[in-house]
Amino acid sequence: PAKIEAATAKAFAELKIAPISTASSELDATIIGRTTTDKKVTVTSKLTGENISSISVRVGTFGDKDISEGIFQKIKKNL
């Protein structure tokens, strides 16, 4: 989760998403930001095994698959 938190912060900067809050531990992390159009972006990561984590990206209340996928790809690139 710590590496994912850093990769998410870099992705947010690249995509001009303003970070709002970050909460993390050795087991999980939640990073919240806002897009320039004021959509809430929530990235959650959870440790699922040794050196394996799951990542969830949600944009807005009901989700936006295209934007979520773009953010996920940026995070993945930064890992």
PDB file of N, CA, C and O in Angstrom:
ATOM      1  N   PRO A   1       0.786  -1.219   0.000  1.00  0.00           N
ATOM      2  CA  PRO A   1       0.000   0.000   0.000  1.00  0.00           C
ATOM      3  C   PRO A   1       0.831   1.288   0.000  1.00  0.00           C
ATOM      4  O   PRO A   1       0.411   2.269  -0.581  1.00  0.00           O
ATOM      5  N   ALA A   2       2.015   1.277   0.608  1.00  0.00           N
ATOM      6  CA  ALA A   2       2.846   2.490   0.616  1.00  0.00           C
ATOM      7  C   ALA A   2       3.329   2.844  -0.787  1.00  0.00           C
ATOM      8  O   ALA A   2       3.317   4.015  -1.173  1.00  0.00           O
ATOM      9  N   LYS A   3       3.731   1.850  -1.561  1.00  0.00           N
ATOM     10  CA  LYS A   3       4.179   2.098  -2.936  1.00  0.00           C
ATOM     11  C   LYS A   3       3.008   2.573  -3.796  1.00  0.00           C
ATOM     12  O   LYS A   3       3.164   3.436  -4.655  1.00  0.00           O
ATOM     13  N   ILE A   4       1.835   2.001  -3.554  1.00  0.00           N
ATOM     14  CA  ILE A   4       0.646   2.397  -4.307  1.00  0.00           C
ATOM     15  C   ILE A   4       0.265   3.826  -3.952  1.00  0.00           C
ATOM     16  O   ILE A   4      -0.123   4.609  -4.818  1.00  0.00           O
ATOM     17  N   GLU A   5       0.410   4.189  -2.689  1.00  0.00           N
ATOM     18  CA  GLU A   5       0.123   5.563  -2.263  1.00  0.00           C
ATOM     19  C   GLU A   5       1.023   6.552  -2.999  1.00  0.00           C
ATOM     20  O   GLU A   5       0.559   7.568  -3.523  1.00  0.00           O
ATOM     21  N   ALA A   6       2.307   6.240  -3.091  1.00  0.00           N
ATOM     22  CA  ALA A   6       3.253   7.117  -3.792  1.00  0.00           C
ATOM     23  C   ALA A   6       2.944   7.168  -5.288  1.00  0.00           C
ATOM     24  O   ALA A   6       2.978   8.240  -5.901  1.00  0.00           O
ATOM     25  N   ALA A   7       2.622   6.023  -5.879  1.00  0.00           N
ATOM     26  CA  ALA A   7       2.296   5.975  -7.310  1.00  0.00           C
ATOM     27  C   ALA A   7       1.005   6.749  -7.593  1.00  0.00           C
ATOM     28  O   ALA A   7       0.881   7.422  -8.620  1.00  0.00           O
ATOM     29  N   THR A   8       0.051   6.682  -6.668  1.00  0.00           N
ATOM     30  CA  THR A   8      -1.209   7.414  -6.823  1.00  0.00           C
ATOM     31  C   THR A   8      -0.969   8.916  -6.737  1.00  0.00           C
ATOM     32  O   THR A   8      -1.524   9.686  -7.528  1.00  0.00           O
ATOM     33  N   ALA A   9      -0.141   9.337  -5.788  1.00  0.00           N
ATOM     34  CA  ALA A   9       0.171  10.769  -5.653  1.00  0.00           C
ATOM     35  C   ALA A   9       0.799  11.294  -6.941  1.00  0.00           C
ATOM     36  O   ALA A   9       0.445  12.383  -7.414  1.00  0.00           O
ATOM     37  N   LYS A  10       1.693  10.507  -7.534  1.00  0.00           N
ATOM     38  CA  LYS A  10       2.334  10.912  -8.793  1.00  0.00           C
ATOM     39  C   LYS A  10       1.307  10.954  -9.933  1.00  0.00           C
ATOM     40  O   LYS A  10       1.295  11.885 -10.737  1.00  0.00           O
ATOM     41  N   ALA A  11       0.421   9.948  -9.977  1.00  0.00           N
ATOM     42  CA  ALA A  11      -0.628   9.917 -11.010  1.00  0.00           C
ATOM     43  C   ALA A  11      -1.567  11.107 -10.860  1.00  0.00           C
ATOM     44  O   ALA A  11      -1.934  11.736 -11.848  1.00  0.00           O
ATOM     45  N   PHE A  12      -1.952  11.428  -9.614  1.00  0.00           N
ATOM     46  CA  PHE A  12      -2.810  12.589  -9.379  1.00  0.00           C
ATOM     47  C   PHE A  12      -2.136  13.856  -9.898  1.00  0.00           C
ATOM     48  O   PHE A  12      -2.771  14.680 -10.543  1.00  0.00           O
ATOM     49  N   ALA A  13      -0.848  14.020  -9.625  1.00  0.00           N
ATOM     50  CA  ALA A  13      -0.126  15.209 -10.088  1.00  0.00           C
ATOM     51  C   ALA A  13      -0.100  15.267 -11.615  1.00  0.00           C
ATOM     52  O   ALA A  13      -0.333  16.328 -12.209  1.00  0.00           O
ATOM     53  N   GLU A  14       0.163  14.136 -12.254  1.00  0.00           N
ATOM     54  CA  GLU A  14       0.215  14.085 -13.722  1.00  0.00           C
ATOM     55  C   GLU A  14      -1.139  14.401 -14.344  1.00  0.00           C
ATOM     56  O   GLU A  14      -1.210  15.009 -15.413  1.00  0.00           O
ATOM     57  N   LEU A  15      -2.219  13.977 -13.683  1.00  0.00           N
ATOM     58  CA  LEU A  15      -3.570  14.161 -14.220  1.00  0.00           C
ATOM     59  C   LEU A  15      -4.262  15.415 -13.685  1.00  0.00           C
ATOM     60  O   LEU A  15      -5.432  15.645 -13.969  1.00  0.00           O
ATOM     61  N   LYS A  16      -3.532  16.195 -12.894  1.00  0.00           N
ATOM     62  CA  LYS A  16      -4.056  17.437 -12.309  1.00  0.00           C
ATOM     63  C   LYS A  16      -5.286  17.178 -11.433  1.00  0.00           C
ATOM     64  O   LYS A  16      -6.276  17.915 -11.481  1.00  0.00           O
ATOM     65  N   ILE A  17      -5.207  16.105 -10.639  1.00  0.00           N
ATOM     66  CA  ILE A  17      -6.235  15.793  -9.646  1.00  0.00           C
ATOM     67  C   ILE A  17      -5.716  16.317  -8.317  1.00  0.00           C
ATOM     68  O   ILE A  17      -4.612  15.975  -7.893  1.00  0.00           O
ATOM     69  N   ALA A  18      -6.507  17.166  -7.668  1.00  0.00           N
ATOM     70  CA  ALA A  18      -6.086  17.767  -6.398  1.00  0.00           C
ATOM     71  C   ALA A  18      -6.256  16.758  -5.265  1.00  0.00           C
ATOM     72  O   ALA A  18      -7.370  16.286  -5.021  1.00  0.00           O
ATOM     73  N   PRO A  19      -5.171  16.415  -4.565  1.00  0.00           N
ATOM     74  CA  PRO A  19      -5.305  15.490  -3.434  1.00  0.00           C
ATOM     75  C   PRO A  19      -6.040  16.162  -2.279  1.00  0.00           C
ATOM     76  O   PRO A  19      -5.783  17.322  -1.965  1.00  0.00           O
ATOM     77  N   ILE A  20      -6.956  15.442  -1.652  1.00  0.00           N
ATOM     78  CA  ILE A  20      -7.749  15.965  -0.541  1.00  0.00           C
ATOM     79  C   ILE A  20      -7.305  15.321   0.771  1.00  0.00           C
ATOM     80  O   ILE A  20      -7.062  16.002   1.750  1.00  0.00           O
ATOM     81  N   SER A  21      -7.219  13.988   0.784  1.00  0.00           N
ATOM     82  CA  SER A  21      -6.785  13.307   2.001  1.00  0.00           C
ATOM     83  C   SER A  21      -6.133  11.976   1.680  1.00  0.00           C
ATOM     84  O   SER A  21      -6.386  11.379   0.632  1.00  0.00           O
ATOM     85  N   THR A  22      -5.297  11.529   2.612  1.00  0.00           N
ATOM     86  CA  THR A  22      -4.618  10.255   2.496  1.00  0.00           C
ATOM     87  C   THR A  22      -4.612   9.592   3.865  1.00  0.00           C
ATOM     88  O   THR A  22      -4.289  10.235   4.858  1.00  0.00           O
ATOM     89  N   ALA A  23      -4.979   8.329   3.893  1.00  0.00           N
ATOM     90  CA  ALA A  23      -4.906   7.541   5.118  1.00  0.00           C
ATOM     91  C   ALA A  23      -4.309   6.194   4.738  1.00  0.00           C
ATOM     92  O   ALA A  23      -4.790   5.547   3.804  1.00  0.00           O
ATOM     93  N   SER A  24      -3.238   5.788   5.428  1.00  0.00           N
ATOM     94  CA  SER A  24      -2.614   4.528   5.053  1.00  0.00           C
ATOM     95  C   SER A  24      -2.007   3.826   6.254  1.00  0.00           C
ATOM     96  O   SER A  24      -1.705   4.435   7.276  1.00  0.00           O
ATOM     97  N   SER A  25      -1.855   2.520   6.089  1.00  0.00           N
ATOM     98  CA  SER A  25      -1.195   1.677   7.072  1.00  0.00           C
ATOM     99  C   SER A  25      -0.406   0.632   6.284  1.00  0.00           C
ATOM    100  O   SER A  25      -0.349   0.694   5.056  1.00  0.00           O
ATOM    101  N   GLU A  26       0.158  -0.331   6.975  1.00  0.00           N
ATOM    102  CA  GLU A  26       0.885  -1.402   6.284  1.00  0.00           C
ATOM    103  C   GLU A  26      -0.076  -2.333   5.532  1.00  0.00           C
ATOM    104  O   GLU A  26       0.351  -3.054   4.636  1.00  0.00           O
ATOM    105  N   LEU A  27      -1.360  -2.297   5.892  1.00  0.00           N
ATOM    106  CA  LEU A  27      -2.333  -3.214   5.296  1.00  0.00           C
ATOM    107  C   LEU A  27      -3.213  -2.600   4.219  1.00  0.00           C
ATOM    108  O   LEU A  27      -3.706  -3.307   3.348  1.00  0.00           O
ATOM    109  N   ASP A  28      -3.446  -1.286   4.307  1.00  0.00           N
ATOM    110  CA  ASP A  28      -4.334  -0.654   3.334  1.00  0.00           C
ATOM    111  C   ASP A  28      -4.056   0.839   3.223  1.00  0.00           C
ATOM    112  O   ASP A  28      -3.322   1.401   4.024  1.00  0.00           O
ATOM    113  N   ALA A  29      -4.633   1.442   2.205  1.00  0.00           N
ATOM    114  CA  ALA A  29      -4.486   2.886   1.989  1.00  0.00           C
ATOM    115  C   ALA A  29      -5.710   3.402   1.244  1.00  0.00           C
ATOM    116  O   ALA A  29      -6.287   2.698   0.418  1.00  0.00           O
ATOM    117  N   THR A  30      -6.099   4.628   1.569  1.00  0.00           N
ATOM    118  CA  THR A  30      -7.178   5.301   0.850  1.00  0.00           C
ATOM    119  C   THR A  30      -6.701   6.710   0.524  1.00  0.00           C
ATOM    120  O   THR A  30      -6.268   7.442   1.411  1.00  0.00           O
ATOM    121  N   ILE A  31      -6.756   7.055  -0.753  1.00  0.00           N
ATOM    122  CA  ILE A  31      -6.343   8.376  -1.225  1.00  0.00           C
ATOM    123  C   ILE A  31      -7.554   8.999  -1.914  1.00  0.00           C
ATOM    124  O   ILE A  31      -8.157   8.377  -2.801  1.00  0.00           O
ATOM    125  N   ILE A  32      -7.904  10.212  -1.499  1.00  0.00           N
ATOM    126  CA  ILE A  32      -9.070  10.898  -2.067  1.00  0.00           C
ATOM    127  C   ILE A  32      -8.616  12.201  -2.713  1.00  0.00           C
ATOM    128  O   ILE A  32      -7.780  12.920  -2.156  1.00  0.00           O
ATOM    129  N   GLY A  33      -9.153  12.479  -3.900  1.00  0.00           N
ATOM    130  CA  GLY A  33      -8.844  13.715  -4.606  1.00  0.00           C
ATOM    131  C   GLY A  33     -10.053  14.228  -5.351  1.00  0.00           C
ATOM    132  O   GLY A  33     -11.123  13.607  -5.332  1.00  0.00           O
ATOM    133  N   ARG A  34      -9.880  15.358  -6.013  1.00  0.00           N
ATOM    134  CA  ARG A  34     -10.957  15.963  -6.818  1.00  0.00           C
ATOM    135  C   ARG A  34     -10.398  16.342  -8.184  1.00  0.00           C
ATOM    136  O   ARG A  34      -9.320  16.920  -8.289  1.00  0.00           O
ATOM    137  N   THR A  35     -11.186  16.053  -9.215  1.00  0.00           N
ATOM    138  CA  THR A  35     -10.795  16.433 -10.571  1.00  0.00           C
ATOM    139  C   THR A  35     -11.047  17.923 -10.762  1.00  0.00           C
ATOM    140  O   THR A  35     -11.660  18.575  -9.923  1.00  0.00           O
ATOM    141  N   THR A  36     -10.626  18.450 -11.889  1.00  0.00           N
ATOM    142  CA  THR A  36     -10.860  19.863 -12.184  1.00  0.00           C
ATOM    143  C   THR A  36     -12.345  20.162 -12.371  1.00  0.00           C
ATOM    144  O   THR A  36     -12.765  21.305 -12.239  1.00  0.00           O
ATOM    145  N   THR A  37     -13.144  19.119 -12.658  1.00  0.00           N
ATOM    146  CA  THR A  37     -14.591  19.299 -12.767  1.00  0.00           C
ATOM    147  C   THR A  37     -15.288  18.934 -11.454  1.00  0.00           C
ATOM    148  O   THR A  37     -16.498  18.715 -11.426  1.00  0.00           O
ATOM    149  N   ASP A  38     -14.524  18.854 -10.381  1.00  0.00           N
ATOM    150  CA  ASP A  38     -15.007  18.622  -9.012  1.00  0.00           C
ATOM    151  C   ASP A  38     -15.623  17.242  -8.792  1.00  0.00           C
ATOM    152  O   ASP A  38     -16.479  17.060  -7.942  1.00  0.00           O
ATOM    153  N   LYS A  39     -15.171  16.236  -9.550  1.00  0.00           N
ATOM    154  CA  LYS A  39     -15.600  14.868  -9.289  1.00  0.00           C
ATOM    155  C   LYS A  39     -14.673  14.259  -8.244  1.00  0.00           C
ATOM    156  O   LYS A  39     -13.459  14.413  -8.321  1.00  0.00           O
ATOM    157  N   LYS A  40     -15.258  13.576  -7.279  1.00  0.00           N
ATOM    158  CA  LYS A  40     -14.484  12.929  -6.230  1.00  0.00           C
ATOM    159  C   LYS A  40     -13.821  11.674  -6.793  1.00  0.00           C
ATOM    160  O   LYS A  40     -14.461  10.876  -7.482  1.00  0.00           O
ATOM    161  N   VAL A  41     -12.531  11.508  -6.510  1.00  0.00           N
ATOM    162  CA  VAL A  41     -11.775  10.334  -6.931  1.00  0.00           C
ATOM    163  C   VAL A  41     -11.289   9.628  -5.669  1.00  0.00           C
ATOM    164  O   VAL A  41     -10.633  10.238  -4.831  1.00  0.00           O
ATOM    165  N   THR A  42     -11.628   8.350  -5.534  1.00  0.00           N
ATOM    166  CA  THR A  42     -11.199   7.565  -4.383  1.00  0.00           C
ATOM    167  C   THR A  42     -10.393   6.370  -4.871  1.00  0.00           C
ATOM    168  O   THR A  42     -10.887   5.574  -5.678  1.00  0.00           O
ATOM    169  N   VAL A  43      -9.157   6.274  -4.404  1.00  0.00           N
ATOM    170  CA  VAL A  43      -8.300   5.139  -4.724  1.00  0.00           C
ATOM    171  C   VAL A  43      -8.075   4.381  -3.420  1.00  0.00           C
ATOM    172  O   VAL A  43      -7.621   4.950  -2.431  1.00  0.00           O
ATOM    173  N   THR A  44      -8.420   3.090  -3.426  1.00  0.00           N
ATOM    174  CA  THR A  44      -8.258   2.251  -2.247  1.00  0.00           C
ATOM    175  C   THR A  44      -7.367   1.077  -2.610  1.00  0.00           C
ATOM    176  O   THR A  44      -7.562   0.449  -3.656  1.00  0.00           O
ATOM    177  N   SER A  45      -6.389   0.803  -1.762  1.00  0.00           N
ATOM    178  CA  SER A  45      -5.553  -0.377  -1.975  1.00  0.00           C
ATOM    179  C   SER A  45      -5.541  -1.200  -0.699  1.00  0.00           C
ATOM    180  O   SER A  45      -5.585  -0.656   0.403  1.00  0.00           O
ATOM    181  N   LYS A  46      -5.527  -2.514  -0.875  1.00  0.00           N
ATOM    182  CA  LYS A  46      -5.494  -3.441   0.254  1.00  0.00           C
ATOM    183  C   LYS A  46      -4.471  -4.521  -0.028  1.00  0.00           C
ATOM    184  O   LYS A  46      -4.395  -5.034  -1.146  1.00  0.00           O
ATOM    185  N   LEU A  47      -3.705  -4.855   0.990  1.00  0.00           N
ATOM    186  CA  LEU A  47      -2.739  -5.942   0.891  1.00  0.00           C
ATOM    187  C   LEU A  47      -3.512  -7.253   0.855  1.00  0.00           C
ATOM    188  O   LEU A  47      -4.317  -7.521   1.740  1.00  0.00           O
ATOM    189  N   THR A  48      -3.307  -8.057  -0.190  1.00  0.00           N
ATOM    190  CA  THR A  48      -4.052  -9.312  -0.323  1.00  0.00           C
ATOM    191  C   THR A  48      -3.155 -10.533  -0.180  1.00  0.00           C
ATOM    192  O   THR A  48      -3.643 -11.652  -0.108  1.00  0.00           O
ATOM    193  N   GLY A  49      -1.861 -10.329  -0.174  1.00  0.00           N
ATOM    194  CA  GLY A  49      -0.897 -11.423  -0.034  1.00  0.00           C
ATOM    195  C   GLY A  49       0.481 -10.821   0.086  1.00  0.00           C
ATOM    196  O   GLY A  49       0.646  -9.601   0.089  1.00  0.00           O
ATOM    197  N   GLU A  50       1.478 -11.673   0.189  1.00  0.00           N
ATOM    198  CA  GLU A  50       2.837 -11.168   0.293  1.00  0.00           C
ATOM    199  C   GLU A  50       3.228 -10.452  -1.002  1.00  0.00           C
ATOM    200  O   GLU A  50       3.249 -11.056  -2.075  1.00  0.00           O
ATOM    201  N   ASN A  51       3.486  -9.153  -0.895  1.00  0.00           N
ATOM    202  CA  ASN A  51       3.842  -8.312  -2.045  1.00  0.00           C
ATOM    203  C   ASN A  51       2.748  -8.248  -3.110  1.00  0.00           C
ATOM    204  O   ASN A  51       3.043  -8.017  -4.280  1.00  0.00           O
ATOM    205  N   ILE A  52       1.490  -8.480  -2.719  1.00  0.00           N
ATOM    206  CA  ILE A  52       0.359  -8.403  -3.650  1.00  0.00           C
ATOM    207  C   ILE A  52      -0.710  -7.512  -3.035  1.00  0.00           C
ATOM    208  O   ILE A  52      -1.098  -7.707  -1.882  1.00  0.00           O
ATOM    209  N   SER A  53      -1.173  -6.529  -3.804  1.00  0.00           N
ATOM    210  CA  SER A  53      -2.228  -5.628  -3.338  1.00  0.00           C
ATOM    211  C   SER A  53      -3.299  -5.494  -4.396  1.00  0.00           C
ATOM    212  O   SER A  53      -3.026  -5.621  -5.593  1.00  0.00           O
ATOM    213  N   SER A  54      -4.520  -5.231  -3.961  1.00  0.00           N
ATOM    214  CA  SER A  54      -5.598  -4.921  -4.895  1.00  0.00           C
ATOM    215  C   SER A  54      -5.781  -3.405  -4.893  1.00  0.00           C
ATOM    216  O   SER A  54      -5.546  -2.750  -3.878  1.00  0.00           O
ATOM    217  N   ILE A  55      -6.181  -2.873  -6.037  1.00  0.00           N
ATOM    218  CA  ILE A  55      -6.403  -1.433  -6.179  1.00  0.00           C
ATOM    219  C   ILE A  55      -7.812  -1.219  -6.719  1.00  0.00           C
ATOM    220  O   ILE A  55      -8.220  -1.858  -7.686  1.00  0.00           O
ATOM    221  N   SER A  56      -8.532  -0.292  -6.082  1.00  0.00           N
ATOM    222  CA  SER A  56      -9.869   0.083  -6.534  1.00  0.00           C
ATOM    223  C   SER A  56      -9.863   1.583  -6.806  1.00  0.00           C
ATOM    224  O   SER A  56      -9.376   2.359  -5.989  1.00  0.00           O
ATOM    225  N   VAL A  57     -10.393   1.977  -7.973  1.00  0.00           N
ATOM    226  CA  VAL A  57     -10.482   3.395  -8.335  1.00  0.00           C
ATOM    227  C   VAL A  57     -11.942   3.714  -8.610  1.00  0.00           C
ATOM    228  O   VAL A  57     -12.585   3.057  -9.430  1.00  0.00           O
ATOM    229  N   ARG A  58     -12.465   4.726  -7.913  1.00  0.00           N
ATOM    230  CA  ARG A  58     -13.856   5.142  -8.131  1.00  0.00           C
ATOM    231  C   ARG A  58     -13.889   6.641  -8.390  1.00  0.00           C
ATOM    232  O   ARG A  58     -13.274   7.417  -7.662  1.00  0.00           O
ATOM    233  N   VAL A  59     -14.607   7.030  -9.431  1.00  0.00           N
ATOM    234  CA  VAL A  59     -14.734   8.439  -9.794  1.00  0.00           C
ATOM    235  C   VAL A  59     -16.209   8.819  -9.726  1.00  0.00           C
ATOM    236  O   VAL A  59     -17.045   8.204 -10.379  1.00  0.00           O
ATOM    237  N   GLY A  60     -16.516   9.837  -8.921  1.00  0.00           N
ATOM    238  CA  GLY A  60     -17.898  10.286  -8.778  1.00  0.00           C
ATOM    239  C   GLY A  60     -18.719   9.326  -7.941  1.00  0.00           C
ATOM    240  O   GLY A  60     -18.236   8.311  -7.447  1.00  0.00           O
ATOM    241  N   THR A  61     -19.983   9.636  -7.806  1.00  0.00           N
ATOM    242  CA  THR A  61     -20.888   8.840  -6.981  1.00  0.00           C
ATOM    243  C   THR A  61     -21.188   7.487  -7.612  1.00  0.00           C
ATOM    244  O   THR A  61     -21.204   6.463  -6.942  1.00  0.00           O
ATOM    245  N   PHE A  62     -21.425   7.483  -8.910  1.00  0.00           N
ATOM    246  CA  PHE A  62     -21.822   6.262  -9.592  1.00  0.00           C
ATOM    247  C   PHE A  62     -20.693   5.626 -10.392  1.00  0.00           C
ATOM    248  O   PHE A  62     -20.867   4.579 -10.993  1.00  0.00           O
ATOM    249  N   GLY A  63     -19.528   6.256 -10.404  1.00  0.00           N
ATOM    250  CA  GLY A  63     -18.386   5.715 -11.128  1.00  0.00           C
ATOM    251  C   GLY A  63     -18.325   6.214 -12.562  1.00  0.00           C
ATOM    252  O   GLY A  63     -19.333   6.585 -13.149  1.00  0.00           O
ATOM    253  N   ASP A  64     -17.135   6.257 -13.086  1.00  0.00           N
ATOM    254  CA  ASP A  64     -16.887   6.630 -14.483  1.00  0.00           C
ATOM    255  C   ASP A  64     -15.782   5.706 -14.964  1.00  0.00           C
ATOM    256  O   ASP A  64     -14.608   5.909 -14.653  1.00  0.00           O
ATOM    257  N   LYS A  65     -16.174   4.675 -15.678  1.00  0.00           N
ATOM    258  CA  LYS A  65     -15.237   3.615 -16.060  1.00  0.00           C
ATOM    259  C   LYS A  65     -14.039   4.137 -16.848  1.00  0.00           C
ATOM    260  O   LYS A  65     -12.911   3.728 -16.598  1.00  0.00           O
ATOM    261  N   ASP A  66     -14.262   5.027 -17.798  1.00  0.00           N
ATOM    262  CA  ASP A  66     -13.169   5.520 -18.633  1.00  0.00           C
ATOM    263  C   ASP A  66     -12.139   6.300 -17.821  1.00  0.00           C
ATOM    264  O   ASP A  66     -10.932   6.081 -17.958  1.00  0.00           O
ATOM    265  N   ILE A  67     -12.597   7.206 -16.967  1.00  0.00           N
ATOM    266  CA  ILE A  67     -11.667   7.992 -16.147  1.00  0.00           C
ATOM    267  C   ILE A  67     -10.977   7.083 -15.132  1.00  0.00           C
ATOM    268  O   ILE A  67      -9.764   7.178 -14.928  1.00  0.00           O
ATOM    269  N   SER A  68     -11.733   6.177 -14.517  1.00  0.00           N
ATOM    270  CA  SER A  68     -11.156   5.242 -13.544  1.00  0.00           C
ATOM    271  C   SER A  68     -10.049   4.409 -14.171  1.00  0.00           C
ATOM    272  O   SER A  68      -8.988   4.226 -13.587  1.00  0.00           O
ATOM    273  N   GLU A  69     -10.301   3.920 -15.374  1.00  0.00           N
ATOM    274  CA  GLU A  69      -9.301   3.102 -16.071  1.00  0.00           C
ATOM    275  C   GLU A  69      -8.058   3.923 -16.389  1.00  0.00           C
ATOM    276  O   GLU A  69      -6.938   3.440 -16.268  1.00  0.00           O
ATOM    277  N   GLY A  70      -8.245   5.175 -16.798  1.00  0.00           N
ATOM    278  CA  GLY A  70      -7.099   6.048 -17.076  1.00  0.00           C
ATOM    279  C   GLY A  70      -6.254   6.290 -15.840  1.00  0.00           C
ATOM    280  O   GLY A  70      -5.020   6.255 -15.895  1.00  0.00           O
ATOM    281  N   ILE A  71      -6.918   6.524 -14.705  1.00  0.00           N
ATOM    282  CA  ILE A  71      -6.187   6.729 -13.445  1.00  0.00           C
ATOM    283  C   ILE A  71      -5.456   5.448 -13.058  1.00  0.00           C
ATOM    284  O   ILE A  71      -4.285   5.479 -12.676  1.00  0.00           O
ATOM    285  N   PHE A  72      -6.137   4.302 -13.173  1.00  0.00           N
ATOM    286  CA  PHE A  72      -5.513   3.021 -12.850  1.00  0.00           C
ATOM    287  C   PHE A  72      -4.253   2.790 -13.690  1.00  0.00           C
ATOM    288  O   PHE A  72      -3.224   2.366 -13.172  1.00  0.00           O
ATOM    289  N   GLN A  73      -4.339   3.078 -14.979  1.00  0.00           N
ATOM    290  CA  GLN A  73      -3.182   2.863 -15.860  1.00  0.00           C
ATOM    291  C   GLN A  73      -2.014   3.766 -15.453  1.00  0.00           C
ATOM    292  O   GLN A  73      -0.851   3.344 -15.516  1.00  0.00           O
ATOM    293  N   LYS A  74      -2.297   5.016 -15.059  1.00  0.00           N
ATOM    294  CA  LYS A  74      -1.230   5.923 -14.600  1.00  0.00           C
ATOM    295  C   LYS A  74      -0.584   5.397 -13.319  1.00  0.00           C
ATOM    296  O   LYS A  74       0.633   5.442 -13.167  1.00  0.00           O
ATOM    297  N   ILE A  75      -1.420   4.905 -12.392  1.00  0.00           N
ATOM    298  CA  ILE A  75      -0.888   4.341 -11.146  1.00  0.00           C
ATOM    299  C   ILE A  75       0.001   3.145 -11.468  1.00  0.00           C
ATOM    300  O   ILE A  75       1.128   3.017 -10.957  1.00  0.00           O
ATOM    301  N   LYS A  76      -0.496   2.260 -12.318  1.00  0.00           N
ATOM    302  CA  LYS A  76       0.250   1.055 -12.712  1.00  0.00           C
ATOM    303  C   LYS A  76       1.595   1.427 -13.338  1.00  0.00           C
ATOM    304  O   LYS A  76       2.622   0.824 -13.026  1.00  0.00           O
ATOM    305  N   LYS A  77       1.596   2.443 -14.179  1.00  0.00           N
ATOM    306  CA  LYS A  77       2.827   2.906 -14.832  1.00  0.00           C
ATOM    307  C   LYS A  77       3.828   3.424 -13.801  1.00  0.00           C
ATOM    308  O   LYS A  77       5.042   3.266 -13.964  1.00  0.00           O
ATOM    309  N   ASN A  78       3.328   4.033 -12.725  1.00  0.00           N
ATOM    310  CA  ASN A  78       4.201   4.639 -11.719  1.00  0.00           C
ATOM    311  C   ASN A  78       4.716   3.644 -10.675  1.00  0.00           C
ATOM    312  O   ASN A  78       5.526   4.016  -9.829  1.00  0.00           O
ATOM    313  N   LEU A  79       4.244   2.420 -10.710  1.00  0.00           N
ATOM    314  CA  LEU A  79       4.721   1.430  -9.744  1.00  0.00           C
ATOM    315  C   LEU A  79       6.071   0.862 -10.136  1.00  0.00           C
ATOM    316  O   LEU A  79       6.436   0.777 -11.239  1.00  0.00           O
TER     317      LEU A  79
END
